[in-house]
Coordinates of C-alpha atoms in Angstrom, one line a residue:
Chain A
M204 CA -11.8 105.9 45.5
R205 CA -11.4 103.0 48.0
L206 CA -11.2 105.5 50.8
A207 CA -14.4 107.2 49.6
M208 CA -16.1 103.8 49.4
A209 CA -15.1 103.0 53.0
E210 CA -16.7 106.4 54.0
A211 CA -19.9 105.5 52.1
L212 CA -20.2 102.3 54.2
K213 CA -19.7 104.3 57.4
G214 CA -22.6 106.5 56.3
E215 CA -24.8 103.4 55.8
E216 CA -24.1 102.3 59.4
E217 CA -25.5 105.6 60.5
G218 CA -28.7 105.2 58.5
E219 CA -27.6 107.7 55.8
V220 CA -27.6 107.2 52.1
P221 CA -24.2 105.6 51.5
V222 CA -22.1 108.2 49.6
G223 CA -18.6 108.9 50.5
A224 CA -16.0 111.5 49.4
V225 CA -12.4 112.4 49.9
L226 CA -10.5 115.5 48.9
V227 CA -6.9 115.3 48.0
L228 CA -4.3 118.1 47.4
E229 CA -0.9 117.3 45.9
G230 CA -1.2 113.7 46.9
Q231 CA -2.2 114.4 50.5
L232 CA -5.5 113.6 52.0
L233 CA -7.2 116.8 53.0
A234 CA -10.6 115.6 54.1
S235 CA -12.9 112.7 54.0
A236 CA -16.7 112.4 54.8
H237 CA -19.9 110.6 54.1
N238 CA -23.5 111.9 53.8
R239 CA -24.9 113.2 57.1
S240 CA -28.1 115.0 56.2
I241 CA -30.3 113.1 58.5
T242 CA -27.8 113.0 61.5
L243 CA -27.1 116.7 61.2
S244 CA -30.6 117.9 60.2
D245 CA -28.8 119.6 57.3
P246 CA -30.1 119.4 53.8
T247 CA -26.7 120.4 52.5
A248 CA -24.7 117.8 54.4
H249 CA -23.7 115.6 51.4
A250 CA -20.3 114.0 51.5
E251 CA -18.9 116.3 48.8
I252 CA -20.1 119.5 50.6
L253 CA -18.6 118.3 53.9
V254 CA -15.1 117.6 52.4
L255 CA -15.1 121.0 50.5
R256 CA -16.0 122.8 53.7
E257 CA -13.4 120.9 55.7
G258 CA -10.8 121.6 53.0
G259 CA -11.5 125.3 53.0
W260 CA -11.0 125.4 56.7
A261 CA -7.8 123.4 56.4
L262 CA -6.4 125.8 53.8
G263 CA -7.9 129.0 55.2
N264 CA -9.3 129.8 51.8
Y265 CA -12.7 129.1 50.1
R266 CA -10.8 128.4 46.9
L267 CA -9.3 125.0 46.7
E268 CA -7.2 125.3 43.6
G269 CA -5.4 122.1 42.7
A270 CA -7.7 119.9 44.8
E271 CA -9.1 116.6 43.5
L272 CA -12.4 115.3 44.7
Y273 CA -13.2 111.6 44.7
V274 CA -16.9 110.6 45.3
T275 CA -18.6 107.2 45.1
K276 CA -21.6 108.6 43.2
E277 CA -22.2 111.2 40.4
P278 CA -22.7 114.6 42.1
C279 CA -26.1 116.3 42.4
L280 CA -26.6 119.9 41.3
M281 CA -25.7 121.2 44.7
C282 CA -22.5 119.4 44.9
L283 CA -21.3 120.1 41.4
G284 CA -22.1 123.8 42.0
A285 CA -20.0 123.7 45.1
M286 CA -17.0 122.2 43.2
I287 CA -17.3 125.1 40.7
H288 CA -17.1 127.6 43.5
A289 CA -14.2 125.8 45.2
R290 CA -12.3 125.8 41.9
I291 CA -11.2 122.2 42.2
K292 CA -8.9 120.7 39.6
R293 CA -10.5 117.3 39.1
L294 CA -13.6 115.3 39.9
V295 CA -13.6 111.6 39.9
Y296 CA -16.9 109.8 40.6
G297 CA -18.2 106.2 40.7
A298 CA -21.8 105.3 40.0
K299 CA -24.0 107.2 37.7
D300 CA -27.1 108.9 39.3
E301 CA -29.9 108.8 36.7
K302 CA -32.4 110.3 39.1
A303 CA -30.6 113.3 40.6
G304 CA -27.1 113.4 39.0
A305 CA -26.2 116.9 37.6
F306 CA -25.1 115.3 34.3
S307 CA -27.4 112.3 34.0
A308 CA -30.6 113.9 35.3
F309 CA -30.1 117.6 34.6
S310 CA -27.7 117.5 31.6
V311 CA -25.6 120.3 33.1
D312 CA -23.0 121.6 30.7
I313 CA -19.9 122.4 32.7
S314 CA -18.4 124.4 29.9
R315 CA -20.9 127.2 30.8
A316 CA -19.3 127.5 34.2
N317 CA -16.8 130.3 35.1
H318 CA -14.5 127.6 36.3
R319 CA -14.0 124.3 34.5
F320 CA -12.3 121.1 35.7
E321 CA -11.5 117.6 34.5
I322 CA -14.3 115.1 35.2
I323 CA -13.8 111.4 35.2
G324 CA -16.9 109.2 35.7
G325 CA -17.6 105.6 36.1
V326 CA -14.6 104.7 38.3
L327 CA -15.4 101.2 40.0
E328 CA -18.9 101.8 38.7
K329 CA -20.1 98.3 39.3
E330 CA -19.0 98.2 43.0
N331 CA -20.1 101.8 43.6
S332 CA -23.5 101.1 42.2
E333 CA -23.8 98.0 44.3
I334 CA -23.3 99.9 47.5
L335 CA -26.3 102.1 46.7
R336 CA -28.4 99.3 45.3
N337 CA -27.9 97.2 48.4
F338 CA -28.9 100.1 50.6
F339 CA -32.1 100.8 48.8
K340 CA -33.0 97.2 48.6
K341 CA -32.8 96.8 52.4
R342 CA -34.8 100.0 53.0
R343 CA -37.8 98.6 50.9
Chain B
M244 CA -37.4 140.6 50.2
R245 CA -36.5 143.8 52.0
L246 CA -35.0 141.8 54.9
A247 CA -33.0 139.8 52.4
M248 CA -31.7 143.1 50.8
A249 CA -30.7 144.3 54.2
E250 CA -28.7 141.1 54.7
A251 CA -27.0 141.6 51.3
L252 CA -25.8 145.0 52.4
K253 CA -24.4 143.6 55.6
G254 CA -22.5 141.1 53.5
E255 CA -21.1 143.9 51.5
E256 CA -19.7 145.6 54.7
E257 CA -17.8 142.4 55.4
G258 CA -16.3 142.3 51.9
E259 CA -18.5 139.6 50.6
V260 CA -20.5 139.5 47.4
P261 CA -23.7 141.2 48.6
V262 CA -26.3 138.5 48.4
G263 CA -28.9 138.0 51.2
A264 CA -31.5 135.4 51.9
V265 CA -34.3 134.8 54.4
L266 CA -36.2 131.6 55.1
V267 CA -39.9 131.8 56.2
L268 CA -42.2 129.1 57.5
E269 CA -45.9 129.8 58.0
G270 CA -45.3 133.5 58.0
Q271 CA -42.5 133.2 60.7
L272 CA -38.9 134.2 60.0
L273 CA -36.9 131.0 60.4
A274 CA -33.4 132.3 59.4
S275 CA -31.6 135.1 57.6
A276 CA -28.1 135.2 56.3
H277 CA -25.7 136.8 53.8
N278 CA -22.8 135.3 51.7
R279 CA -19.9 134.4 54.0
S280 CA -17.6 132.4 51.7
I281 CA -14.6 134.6 52.3
T282 CA -15.1 135.2 56.0
L283 CA -15.7 131.5 56.7
S284 CA -13.2 130.0 54.2
D285 CA -16.1 128.0 53.0
P286 CA -16.9 127.6 49.3
T287 CA -20.4 126.6 50.2
A288 CA -21.3 129.5 52.5
H289 CA -23.8 131.3 50.2
A290 CA -26.7 133.1 51.8
E291 CA -29.2 130.4 50.7
I292 CA -27.1 127.5 52.0
L293 CA -26.7 129.2 55.3
V294 CA -30.4 129.8 55.8
L295 CA -31.3 126.2 54.8
R296 CA -28.8 124.8 57.3
E297 CA -30.0 127.1 60.1
G298 CA -33.6 126.2 59.2
G299 CA -32.8 122.5 59.4
W300 CA -31.3 123.0 62.8
A301 CA -34.3 125.0 64.0
L302 CA -36.7 122.3 62.9
G303 CA -34.5 119.3 63.7
N304 CA -35.1 118.0 60.2
Y305 CA -33.2 118.3 56.9
R306 CA -36.5 118.6 55.1
L307 CA -38.0 122.0 55.3
E308 CA -41.4 121.3 53.8
G309 CA -43.6 124.4 53.6
A310 CA -40.6 126.8 53.8
E311 CA -40.3 129.8 51.5
L312 CA -36.9 131.1 50.6
Y313 CA -36.4 134.8 49.6
V314 CA -33.0 135.7 48.0
T315 CA -31.8 138.9 46.3
K316 CA -30.2 137.0 43.4
E317 CA -31.1 134.1 41.2
P318 CA -29.6 131.0 42.8
C319 CA -26.6 129.2 41.5
L320 CA -26.5 125.4 40.8
M321 CA -25.4 124.7 44.3
C322 CA -28.1 126.7 46.0
L323 CA -30.9 125.5 43.7
G324 CA -29.8 121.9 44.4
A325 CA -29.9 122.5 48.1
M326 CA -33.5 123.9 47.9
I327 CA -34.5 120.7 46.0
H328 CA -33.0 118.5 48.9
A329 CA -34.7 120.7 51.5
R330 CA -38.1 120.4 49.8
I331 CA -39.0 124.0 50.1
K332 CA -42.4 125.2 48.9
R333 CA -41.5 128.4 47.2
L334 CA -38.4 130.3 46.0
V335 CA -38.7 134.1 45.4
Y336 CA -35.6 135.7 43.9
G337 CA -34.6 139.2 42.8
A338 CA -31.9 139.9 40.2
K339 CA -31.1 137.5 37.3
D340 CA -27.7 136.0 37.2
E341 CA -26.7 135.6 33.6
K342 CA -23.2 134.4 34.5
A343 CA -23.8 131.7 37.1
G344 CA -27.6 131.4 37.7
A345 CA -29.0 127.9 37.5
F346 CA -31.7 129.0 35.1
S347 CA -30.0 131.8 33.2
A348 CA -26.6 130.3 32.8
F349 CA -27.3 126.6 33.0
S350 CA -30.9 126.3 31.8
V351 CA -31.7 123.9 34.6
D352 CA -35.2 122.3 34.1
I353 CA -36.6 122.0 37.6
S354 CA -39.3 119.7 36.3
R355 CA -36.7 116.9 36.2
A356 CA -36.1 117.1 40.0
N357 CA -37.7 114.7 42.4
H358 CA -39.1 117.7 44.2
R359 CA -40.6 120.7 42.5
F360 CA -41.6 124.0 43.9
E361 CA -43.0 127.4 42.9
I362 CA -40.4 129.8 41.5
I363 CA -41.0 133.5 41.3
G364 CA -38.1 135.6 39.8
G365 CA -37.5 139.3 39.1
V366 CA -38.9 140.6 42.4
L367 CA -37.5 144.2 43.0
E368 CA -35.2 143.2 40.2
K369 CA -33.9 146.8 39.5
E370 CA -33.0 147.4 43.1
N371 CA -31.5 144.0 43.6
S372 CA -29.4 144.3 40.4
E373 CA -28.2 147.6 41.6
I374 CA -26.8 146.2 44.8
L375 CA -24.7 143.8 42.8
R376 CA -23.7 146.3 40.2
N377 CA -22.6 148.9 42.7
F378 CA -20.5 146.3 44.5
F379 CA -18.6 145.1 41.3
K380 CA -18.2 148.7 40.2
K381 CA -16.4 149.6 43.4
R382 CA -14.2 146.5 43.2
R383 CA -12.9 147.3 39.7

């Protein structure tokens, strides 16, 4: 999670919403990224999407079975959906996202998915929330 | 929608799940694509994601305000989420997806999103369902 947080701060330096993610397979770092929607003119370029794509290329397979994804913020609908497709083993996230989080805002029931995985939320929640809060405070 | 259906069939020829999408802005075709997850080793490479990314590059902006997305099948969580981020104006889809559709399988309430758009489902539903049914029949 600390690596994901360092990524989030890199994103902030680039003017992006500070969210960072890392993808791990069998204890090895497979990919790390931060949000890049603005820089890349790509509405899909969230940190989670970028690590899943990079992970797929690294393994030569769109299914990332056994992979664990760490992200500083609760995933949105798009990113949660991508994790289902990628068949990851575990999601670990930091701050809740009451406005756009797949769970907090849309009450997605993961048990309806054709692939289910372990989900652990609220890791380093206070620090992760603060990264986002600081960013939005400065932007106002 | 006919263009999206032609894209779906191109996908099938490549061994992908036959789903096609086109993105239109002010009556002009901005992008067209079919699913390419297997070919690209990319869990996010659904037709809808590919046209949104291409559209963003074409306009130099991750927000695709005014864009209309046509897709042969009801979008999954990932693709619906991407449309929210891209701020499209209208989604038109064909076949329902009871297994993985954001509406049919996950009951997503779009009114909770920070961007809402018009959604028209069931367009050429019979033909669009048949494209998918034929594909899965052959694979069994």
